[in-house]
Amino acid sequence: GENVEQHPSTLSVQEGDSAVIKCTYSDSASNYFPWYKQELGKRPQLIIDIRSNVGEKKDQRIAVTLNKTAKHFSLHITETQPEDSAVYFCAAYGDMKTSYDKVIFGPGTSLSVIP
Amino acid sequence: KAGVTQTPRYLIKTRGQQVTLSCSPISGHRSVSWYQQTPGQGLQFLFEYFSETQRNKGNFPGRFSGRQFSNSRSEMNVSTLELGDSALYLCASSFAGPGEKLFFGSGTQLSVL
């Protein structure tokens, strides 16, 4: 069945360093890969997404790369700041407009940025 | 523009009872999806509704059901509550669903005693 693995489950970095979170998916029909950030006690919020026709996408300090052949995608955060501390969830599913695919989330990565 | 609103914010129930949770999407959004969040399992997809029709559902027992009204508001019902149903239940809305940004509500924290 569909599955999304996410590693590492916890990550601690020094402020200013980079952080990388990796996700692997099983359903080859998946073509939409968003990343959500959930700060403690708050709702998840989309921070970046990528579609299967693109290999990389950047938004300021955040970037996502996709390797569709290997079925994995990664979140890269550069120059980390304390406010980047949160749980990050990846997801993988299809974006067919004629139906609705199950949204499969990874188990999450708790990122701590140490000042 | 008002965000996604979920009520109630907290619920305490006992085993065997049933519960109804409500979700009001962002104005103009027609897709509402529901998720169960627990510390060990992350975010688990329950089901999604669009124009009052359930388009897909996750791997949850039939005790979990939902519906959507003509104004796109959605309700989720859990019958015969079990201790393991204790979780944060989140709903999210988007304009049409697939491949779009999900806007999450603050969730309903359900505790089953």
PDB file of C-alpha atoms in Angstrom:
ATOM      1  CA  GLY A   1       0.000   0.000   0.000  1.00  0.00           C
ATOM      2  CA  GLU A   2       0.942   3.665   0.021  1.00  0.00           C
ATOM      3  CA  ASN A   3       3.654   4.653   2.452  1.00  0.00           C
ATOM      4  CA  VAL A   4       5.882   7.664   3.097  1.00  0.00           C
ATOM      5  CA  GLU A   5       8.999   7.268   5.173  1.00  0.00           C
ATOM      6  CA  GLN A   6      10.753  10.280   6.676  1.00  0.00           C
ATOM      7  CA  HIS A   7      14.198  10.592   8.204  1.00  0.00           C
ATOM      8  CA  PRO A   8      15.509  11.580  10.627  1.00  0.00           C
ATOM      9  CA  SER A   9      12.752  11.597  13.245  1.00  0.00           C
ATOM     10  CA  THR A  10      14.648  14.190  15.277  1.00  0.00           C
ATOM     11  CA  LEU A  11      17.321  16.638  14.200  1.00  0.00           C
ATOM     12  CA  SER A  12      19.338  19.158  16.197  1.00  0.00           C
ATOM     13  CA  VAL A  13      21.488  21.759  14.474  1.00  0.00           C
ATOM     14  CA  GLN A  14      23.406  24.835  15.520  1.00  0.00           C
ATOM     15  CA  GLU A  15      21.982  28.157  14.464  1.00  0.00           C
ATOM     16  CA  GLY A  16      23.348  29.059  11.053  1.00  0.00           C
ATOM     17  CA  ASP A  17      23.954  25.473   9.981  1.00  0.00           C
ATOM     18  CA  SER A  18      21.932  23.645   7.329  1.00  0.00           C
ATOM     19  CA  ALA A  19      19.269  21.009   7.941  1.00  0.00           C
ATOM     20  CA  VAL A  20      18.201  18.272   5.558  1.00  0.00           C
ATOM     21  CA  ILE A  21      15.130  16.055   5.899  1.00  0.00           C
ATOM     22  CA  LYS A  22      14.537  13.170   3.503  1.00  0.00           C
ATOM     23  CA  CYS A  23      11.339  11.397   2.493  1.00  0.00           C
ATOM     24  CA  THR A  24      10.764   8.269   0.455  1.00  0.00           C
ATOM     25  CA  TYR A  25       7.413   7.308  -1.044  1.00  0.00           C
ATOM     26  CA  SER A  26       6.112   4.047  -2.440  1.00  0.00           C
ATOM     27  CA  ASP A  27       3.253   4.996  -4.772  1.00  0.00           C
ATOM     28  CA  SER A  28       4.676   5.716  -8.227  1.00  0.00           C
ATOM     29  CA  ALA A  29       1.461   7.556  -9.108  1.00  0.00           C
ATOM     30  CA  SER A  30       2.293  10.313  -6.618  1.00  0.00           C
ATOM     31  CA  ASN A  31       3.105  13.572  -8.352  1.00  0.00           C
ATOM     32  CA  TYR A  32       2.614  16.261  -5.715  1.00  0.00           C
ATOM     33  CA  PHE A  33       4.993  16.618  -2.757  1.00  0.00           C
ATOM     34  CA  PRO A  34       4.292  19.324  -0.179  1.00  0.00           C
ATOM     35  CA  TRP A  35       6.111  20.105   3.058  1.00  0.00           C
ATOM     36  CA  TYR A  36       4.270  21.346   6.142  1.00  0.00           C
ATOM     37  CA  LYS A  37       5.709  22.998   9.232  1.00  0.00           C
ATOM     38  CA  GLN A  38       3.967  22.645  12.581  1.00  0.00           C
ATOM     39  CA  GLU A  39       5.183  24.754  15.464  1.00  0.00           C
ATOM     40  CA  LEU A  40       4.386  23.593  18.979  1.00  0.00           C
ATOM     41  CA  GLY A  41       0.683  23.960  19.702  1.00  0.00           C
ATOM     42  CA  LYS A  42      -0.086  25.384  16.279  1.00  0.00           C
ATOM     43  CA  ARG A  43      -1.643  24.158  13.074  1.00  0.00           C
ATOM     44  CA  PRO A  44       0.434  22.758  10.185  1.00  0.00           C
ATOM     45  CA  GLN A  45       1.282  25.288   7.490  1.00  0.00           C
ATOM     46  CA  LEU A  46       2.561  24.706   3.973  1.00  0.00           C
ATOM     47  CA  ILE A  47       6.106  25.996   3.512  1.00  0.00           C
ATOM     48  CA  ILE A  48       6.983  24.681   0.063  1.00  0.00           C
ATOM     49  CA  ASP A  49       5.787  22.142  -2.483  1.00  0.00           C
ATOM     50  CA  ILE A  50       7.038  20.527  -5.668  1.00  0.00           C
ATOM     51  CA  ARG A  51       5.427  18.680  -8.542  1.00  0.00           C
ATOM     52  CA  SER A  52       6.802  15.733 -10.453  1.00  0.00           C
ATOM     53  CA  ASN A  53       7.694  17.746 -13.537  1.00  0.00           C
ATOM     54  CA  VAL A  54      10.218  19.794 -11.544  1.00  0.00           C
ATOM     55  CA  GLY A  55      13.450  18.568  -9.983  1.00  0.00           C
ATOM     56  CA  GLU A  56      14.135  21.420  -7.587  1.00  0.00           C
ATOM     57  CA  LYS A  57      12.372  24.437  -6.129  1.00  0.00           C
ATOM     58  CA  LYS A  58      13.699  27.213  -3.911  1.00  0.00           C
ATOM     59  CA  ASP A  59      12.110  29.840  -1.728  1.00  0.00           C
ATOM     60  CA  GLN A  60      14.652  31.983   0.107  1.00  0.00           C
ATOM     61  CA  ARG A  61      16.330  29.698   2.708  1.00  0.00           C
ATOM     62  CA  ILE A  62      14.177  26.690   1.874  1.00  0.00           C
ATOM     63  CA  ALA A  63      14.585  24.302  -1.044  1.00  0.00           C
ATOM     64  CA  VAL A  64      13.083  20.981  -2.038  1.00  0.00           C
ATOM     65  CA  THR A  65      14.615  18.448  -4.421  1.00  0.00           C
ATOM     66  CA  LEU A  66      12.823  15.529  -6.049  1.00  0.00           C
ATOM     67  CA  ASN A  67      14.214  12.337  -7.526  1.00  0.00           C
ATOM     68  CA  LYS A  68      11.202  10.644  -9.091  1.00  0.00           C
ATOM     69  CA  THR A  69      13.195   7.659 -10.324  1.00  0.00           C
ATOM     70  CA  ALA A  70      14.381   6.848  -6.811  1.00  0.00           C
ATOM     71  CA  LYS A  71      11.058   7.984  -5.295  1.00  0.00           C
ATOM     72  CA  HIS A  72      12.560  10.336  -2.776  1.00  0.00           C
ATOM     73  CA  PHE A  73      12.475  14.041  -2.068  1.00  0.00           C
ATOM     74  CA  SER A  74      14.270  16.228   0.433  1.00  0.00           C
ATOM     75  CA  LEU A  75      13.804  19.502   2.296  1.00  0.00           C
ATOM     76  CA  HIS A  76      16.851  21.711   2.689  1.00  0.00           C
ATOM     77  CA  ILE A  77      16.931  24.617   5.127  1.00  0.00           C
ATOM     78  CA  THR A  78      20.010  26.835   5.016  1.00  0.00           C
ATOM     79  CA  GLU A  79      21.203  29.357   7.605  1.00  0.00           C
ATOM     80  CA  THR A  80      18.839  27.906  10.214  1.00  0.00           C
ATOM     81  CA  GLN A  81      17.314  30.200  12.806  1.00  0.00           C
ATOM     82  CA  PRO A  82      15.644  29.418  16.160  1.00  0.00           C
ATOM     83  CA  GLU A  83      12.237  30.110  14.614  1.00  0.00           C
ATOM     84  CA  ASP A  84      12.817  27.173  12.266  1.00  0.00           C
ATOM     85  CA  SER A  85      12.386  24.868  15.285  1.00  0.00           C
ATOM     86  CA  ALA A  86       9.228  22.855  14.610  1.00  0.00           C
ATOM     87  CA  VAL A  87       7.964  19.517  13.364  1.00  0.00           C
ATOM     88  CA  TYR A  88       8.172  19.129   9.604  1.00  0.00           C
ATOM     89  CA  PHE A  89       5.897  16.775   7.670  1.00  0.00           C
ATOM     90  CA  CYS A  90       6.358  15.670   4.102  1.00  0.00           C
ATOM     91  CA  ALA A  91       3.490  14.282   2.042  1.00  0.00           C
ATOM     92  CA  ALA A  92       3.058  12.510  -1.273  1.00  0.00           C
ATOM     93  CA  TYR A  93      -0.064  12.021  -3.343  1.00  0.00           C
ATOM     94  CA  GLY A  94      -1.602  12.400  -6.765  1.00  0.00           C
ATOM     95  CA  ASP A  95      -3.069  15.652  -8.006  1.00  0.00           C
ATOM     96  CA  MET A  96      -5.506  14.255 -10.549  1.00  0.00           C
ATOM     97  CA  LYS A  97      -8.260  16.803 -10.962  1.00  0.00           C
ATOM     98  CA  THR A  98     -10.820  14.097 -11.685  1.00  0.00           C
ATOM     99  CA  SER A  99     -10.520  12.383  -8.335  1.00  0.00           C
ATOM    100  CA  TYR A 100      -8.935  12.795  -4.934  1.00  0.00           C
ATOM    101  CA  ASP A 101      -5.960  10.775  -3.850  1.00  0.00           C
ATOM    102  CA  LYS A 102      -5.329   9.904  -0.217  1.00  0.00           C
ATOM    103  CA  VAL A 103      -2.921  12.372   1.361  1.00  0.00           C
ATOM    104  CA  ILE A 104      -0.130  10.291   2.843  1.00  0.00           C
ATOM    105  CA  PHE A 105       2.034  12.155   5.339  1.00  0.00           C
ATOM    106  CA  GLY A 106       5.409  11.105   6.629  1.00  0.00           C
ATOM    107  CA  PRO A 107       5.694  10.583  10.408  1.00  0.00           C
ATOM    108  CA  GLY A 108       7.370  13.948  10.918  1.00  0.00           C
ATOM    109  CA  THR A 109      10.813  15.313  11.843  1.00  0.00           C
ATOM    110  CA  SER A 110      11.284  17.349  14.987  1.00  0.00           C
ATOM    111  CA  LEU A 111      13.885  20.015  14.215  1.00  0.00           C
ATOM    112  CA  SER A 112      15.595  21.906  16.996  1.00  0.00           C
ATOM    113  CA  VAL A 113      17.818  24.863  16.174  1.00  0.00           C
ATOM    114  CA  ILE A 114      20.207  25.608  19.011  1.00  0.00           C
ATOM    115  CA  PRO A 115      21.116  29.299  19.400  1.00  0.00           C
TER     116      PRO A 115
ATOM    117  CA  LYS B   1     -10.607  36.385   5.218  1.00  0.00           C
ATOM    118  CA  ALA B   2     -11.446  34.073   8.108  1.00  0.00           C
ATOM    119  CA  GLY B   3      -9.381  30.912   8.401  1.00  0.00           C
ATOM    120  CA  VAL B   4     -10.549  27.354   8.895  1.00  0.00           C
ATOM    121  CA  THR B   5     -12.605  27.103  12.073  1.00  0.00           C
ATOM    122  CA  GLN B   6     -13.004  23.935  14.107  1.00  0.00           C
ATOM    123  CA  THR B   7     -15.329  23.465  17.047  1.00  0.00           C
ATOM    124  CA  PRO B   8     -15.167  22.520  19.783  1.00  0.00           C
ATOM    125  CA  ARG B   9     -11.514  23.092  20.682  1.00  0.00           C
ATOM    126  CA  TYR B  10     -11.529  20.422  23.409  1.00  0.00           C
ATOM    127  CA  LEU B  11     -13.736  17.426  24.120  1.00  0.00           C
ATOM    128  CA  ILE B  12     -13.724  14.879  26.912  1.00  0.00           C
ATOM    129  CA  LYS B  13     -15.794  11.748  26.408  1.00  0.00           C
ATOM    130  CA  THR B  14     -16.033   8.285  27.895  1.00  0.00           C
ATOM    131  CA  ARG B  15     -15.695   4.966  26.136  1.00  0.00           C
ATOM    132  CA  GLY B  16     -18.766   3.940  24.190  1.00  0.00           C
ATOM    133  CA  GLN B  17     -20.050   7.463  23.637  1.00  0.00           C
ATOM    134  CA  GLN B  18     -20.198   9.167  20.285  1.00  0.00           C
ATOM    135  CA  VAL B  19     -18.885  12.560  19.268  1.00  0.00           C
ATOM    136  CA  THR B  20     -19.414  15.079  16.460  1.00  0.00           C
ATOM    137  CA  LEU B  21     -16.754  17.543  15.372  1.00  0.00           C
ATOM    138  CA  SER B  22     -17.369  20.528  13.142  1.00  0.00           C
ATOM    139  CA  CYS B  23     -15.233  22.255  10.518  1.00  0.00           C
ATOM    140  CA  SER B  24     -15.987  25.482   8.656  1.00  0.00           C
ATOM    141  CA  PRO B  25     -13.685  25.960   5.656  1.00  0.00           C
ATOM    142  CA  ILE B  26     -12.344  29.186   4.253  1.00  0.00           C
ATOM    143  CA  SER B  27     -15.006  30.988   2.256  1.00  0.00           C
ATOM    144  CA  GLY B  28     -14.989  29.709  -1.318  1.00  0.00           C
ATOM    145  CA  HIS B  29     -13.184  26.468  -0.495  1.00  0.00           C
ATOM    146  CA  ARG B  30     -15.167  23.408  -1.467  1.00  0.00           C
ATOM    147  CA  SER B  31     -12.785  20.640  -0.413  1.00  0.00           C
ATOM    148  CA  VAL B  32     -12.579  19.611   3.230  1.00  0.00           C
ATOM    149  CA  SER B  33     -10.339  16.824   4.464  1.00  0.00           C
ATOM    150  CA  TRP B  34      -9.921  15.364   7.943  1.00  0.00           C
ATOM    151  CA  TYR B  35      -6.856  14.026   9.728  1.00  0.00           C
ATOM    152  CA  GLN B  36      -6.090  12.291  13.002  1.00  0.00           C
ATOM    153  CA  GLN B  37      -2.886  13.416  14.681  1.00  0.00           C
ATOM    154  CA  THR B  38      -1.255  11.393  17.428  1.00  0.00           C
ATOM    155  CA  PRO B  39       2.311  11.608  18.785  1.00  0.00           C
ATOM    156  CA  GLY B  40       3.208   8.164  17.529  1.00  0.00           C
ATOM    157  CA  GLN B  41       1.378   8.073  14.188  1.00  0.00           C
ATOM    158  CA  GLY B  42       1.734  11.592  12.844  1.00  0.00           C
ATOM    159  CA  LEU B  43      -1.013  12.817  10.518  1.00  0.00           C
ATOM    160  CA  GLN B  44      -3.370  10.110   9.303  1.00  0.00           C
ATOM    161  CA  PHE B  45      -5.837  10.846   6.499  1.00  0.00           C
ATOM    162  CA  LEU B  46      -9.454  10.103   7.421  1.00  0.00           C
ATOM    163  CA  PHE B  47     -11.513  11.286   4.441  1.00  0.00           C
ATOM    164  CA  GLU B  48     -12.130  14.122   2.030  1.00  0.00           C
ATOM    165  CA  TYR B  49     -15.342  15.775   0.885  1.00  0.00           C
ATOM    166  CA  PHE B  50     -16.058  17.920  -2.122  1.00  0.00           C
ATOM    167  CA  SER B  51     -19.484  19.281  -3.025  1.00  0.00           C
ATOM    168  CA  GLU B  52     -21.129  17.088  -0.390  1.00  0.00           C
ATOM    169  CA  THR B  53     -19.527  13.908  -1.781  1.00  0.00           C
ATOM    170  CA  GLN B  54     -16.881  11.798  -0.123  1.00  0.00           C
ATOM    171  CA  ARG B  55     -14.179  11.290  -2.725  1.00  0.00           C
ATOM    172  CA  ASN B  56     -11.725   9.175  -0.757  1.00  0.00           C
ATOM    173  CA  LYS B  57     -11.190   7.726   2.673  1.00  0.00           C
ATOM    174  CA  GLY B  58      -8.296   6.453   4.714  1.00  0.00           C
ATOM    175  CA  ASN B  59      -7.870   3.185   6.556  1.00  0.00           C
ATOM    176  CA  PHE B  60     -10.104   3.829   9.529  1.00  0.00           C
ATOM    177  CA  PRO B  61     -12.962   1.680  10.846  1.00  0.00           C
ATOM    178  CA  GLY B  62     -16.557   2.428   9.965  1.00  0.00           C
ATOM    179  CA  ARG B  63     -17.029   4.082  13.351  1.00  0.00           C
ATOM    180  CA  PHE B  64     -15.488   7.139  11.733  1.00  0.00           C
ATOM    181  CA  SER B  65     -17.836   8.918   9.371  1.00  0.00           C
ATOM    182  CA  GLY B  66     -18.371  12.361   8.010  1.00  0.00           C
ATOM    183  CA  ARG B  67     -20.519  14.542   5.856  1.00  0.00           C
ATOM    184  CA  GLN B  68     -20.458  17.866   4.115  1.00  0.00           C
ATOM    185  CA  PHE B  69     -23.243  20.370   3.796  1.00  0.00           C
ATOM    186  CA  SER B  70     -24.176  22.563   0.857  1.00  0.00           C
ATOM    187  CA  ASN B  71     -22.284  25.505   2.397  1.00  0.00           C
ATOM    188  CA  SER B  72     -19.126  23.302   2.461  1.00  0.00           C
ATOM    189  CA  ARG B  73     -19.113  23.028   6.243  1.00  0.00           C
ATOM    190  CA  SER B  74     -18.215  19.514   7.304  1.00  0.00           C
ATOM    191  CA  GLU B  75     -18.806  17.340  10.315  1.00  0.00           C
ATOM    192  CA  MET B  76     -16.992  14.259  11.485  1.00  0.00           C
ATOM    193  CA  ASN B  77     -18.617  11.667  13.715  1.00  0.00           C
ATOM    194  CA  VAL B  78     -17.020   8.951  15.775  1.00  0.00           C
ATOM    195  CA  SER B  79     -19.332   6.377  17.299  1.00  0.00           C
ATOM    196  CA  THR B  80     -18.638   3.904  20.092  1.00  0.00           C
ATOM    197  CA  LEU B  81     -15.527   5.741  21.227  1.00  0.00           C
ATOM    198  CA  GLU B  82     -12.447   3.767  22.226  1.00  0.00           C
ATOM    199  CA  LEU B  83      -9.477   4.873  24.331  1.00  0.00           C
ATOM    200  CA  GLY B  84      -7.308   4.773  21.213  1.00  0.00           C
ATOM    201  CA  ASP B  85      -9.445   7.446  19.567  1.00  0.00           C
ATOM    202  CA  SER B  86      -7.867  10.062  21.817  1.00  0.00           C
ATOM    203  CA  ALA B  87      -6.097  12.405  19.434  1.00  0.00           C
ATOM    204  CA  LEU B  88      -6.042  15.826  17.835  1.00  0.00           C
ATOM    205  CA  TYR B  89      -8.452  15.907  14.908  1.00  0.00           C
ATOM    206  CA  LEU B  90      -7.547  18.405  12.236  1.00  0.00           C
ATOM    207  CA  CYS B  91      -9.523  19.472   9.246  1.00  0.00           C
ATOM    208  CA  ALA B  92      -8.120  21.271   6.234  1.00  0.00           C
ATOM    209  CA  SER B  93      -9.727  23.079   3.341  1.00  0.00           C
ATOM    210  CA  SER B  94      -8.691  23.950  -0.178  1.00  0.00           C
ATOM    211  CA  PHE B  95     -10.439  25.343  -3.215  1.00  0.00           C
ATOM    212  CA  ALA B  96     -10.772  22.115  -5.186  1.00  0.00           C
ATOM    213  CA  GLY B  97      -8.589  19.517  -3.482  1.00  0.00           C
ATOM    214  CA  PRO B  98      -5.909  17.643  -5.366  1.00  0.00           C
ATOM    215  CA  GLY B  99      -2.484  19.206  -5.480  1.00  0.00           C
ATOM    216  CA  GLU B 100      -3.461  22.409  -3.707  1.00  0.00           C
ATOM    217  CA  LYS B 101      -2.264  24.068  -0.543  1.00  0.00           C
ATOM    218  CA  LEU B 102      -4.147  22.776   2.479  1.00  0.00           C
ATOM    219  CA  PHE B 103      -5.261  25.321   5.066  1.00  0.00           C
ATOM    220  CA  PHE B 104      -5.572  23.626   8.435  1.00  0.00           C
ATOM    221  CA  GLY B 105      -7.805  24.464  11.351  1.00  0.00           C
ATOM    222  CA  SER B 106      -6.544  24.540  14.934  1.00  0.00           C
ATOM    223  CA  GLY B 107      -8.009  21.135  15.596  1.00  0.00           C
ATOM    224  CA  THR B 108     -10.242  19.500  18.166  1.00  0.00           C
ATOM    225  CA  GLN B 109      -8.427  17.727  20.998  1.00  0.00           C
ATOM    226  CA  LEU B 110     -10.459  14.649  21.884  1.00  0.00           C
ATOM    227  CA  SER B 111      -9.783  12.771  25.089  1.00  0.00           C
ATOM    228  CA  VAL B 112     -11.540   9.466  25.669  1.00  0.00           C
ATOM    229  CA  LEU B 113     -11.592   8.289  29.289  1.00  0.00           C
TER     230      LEU B 113
END
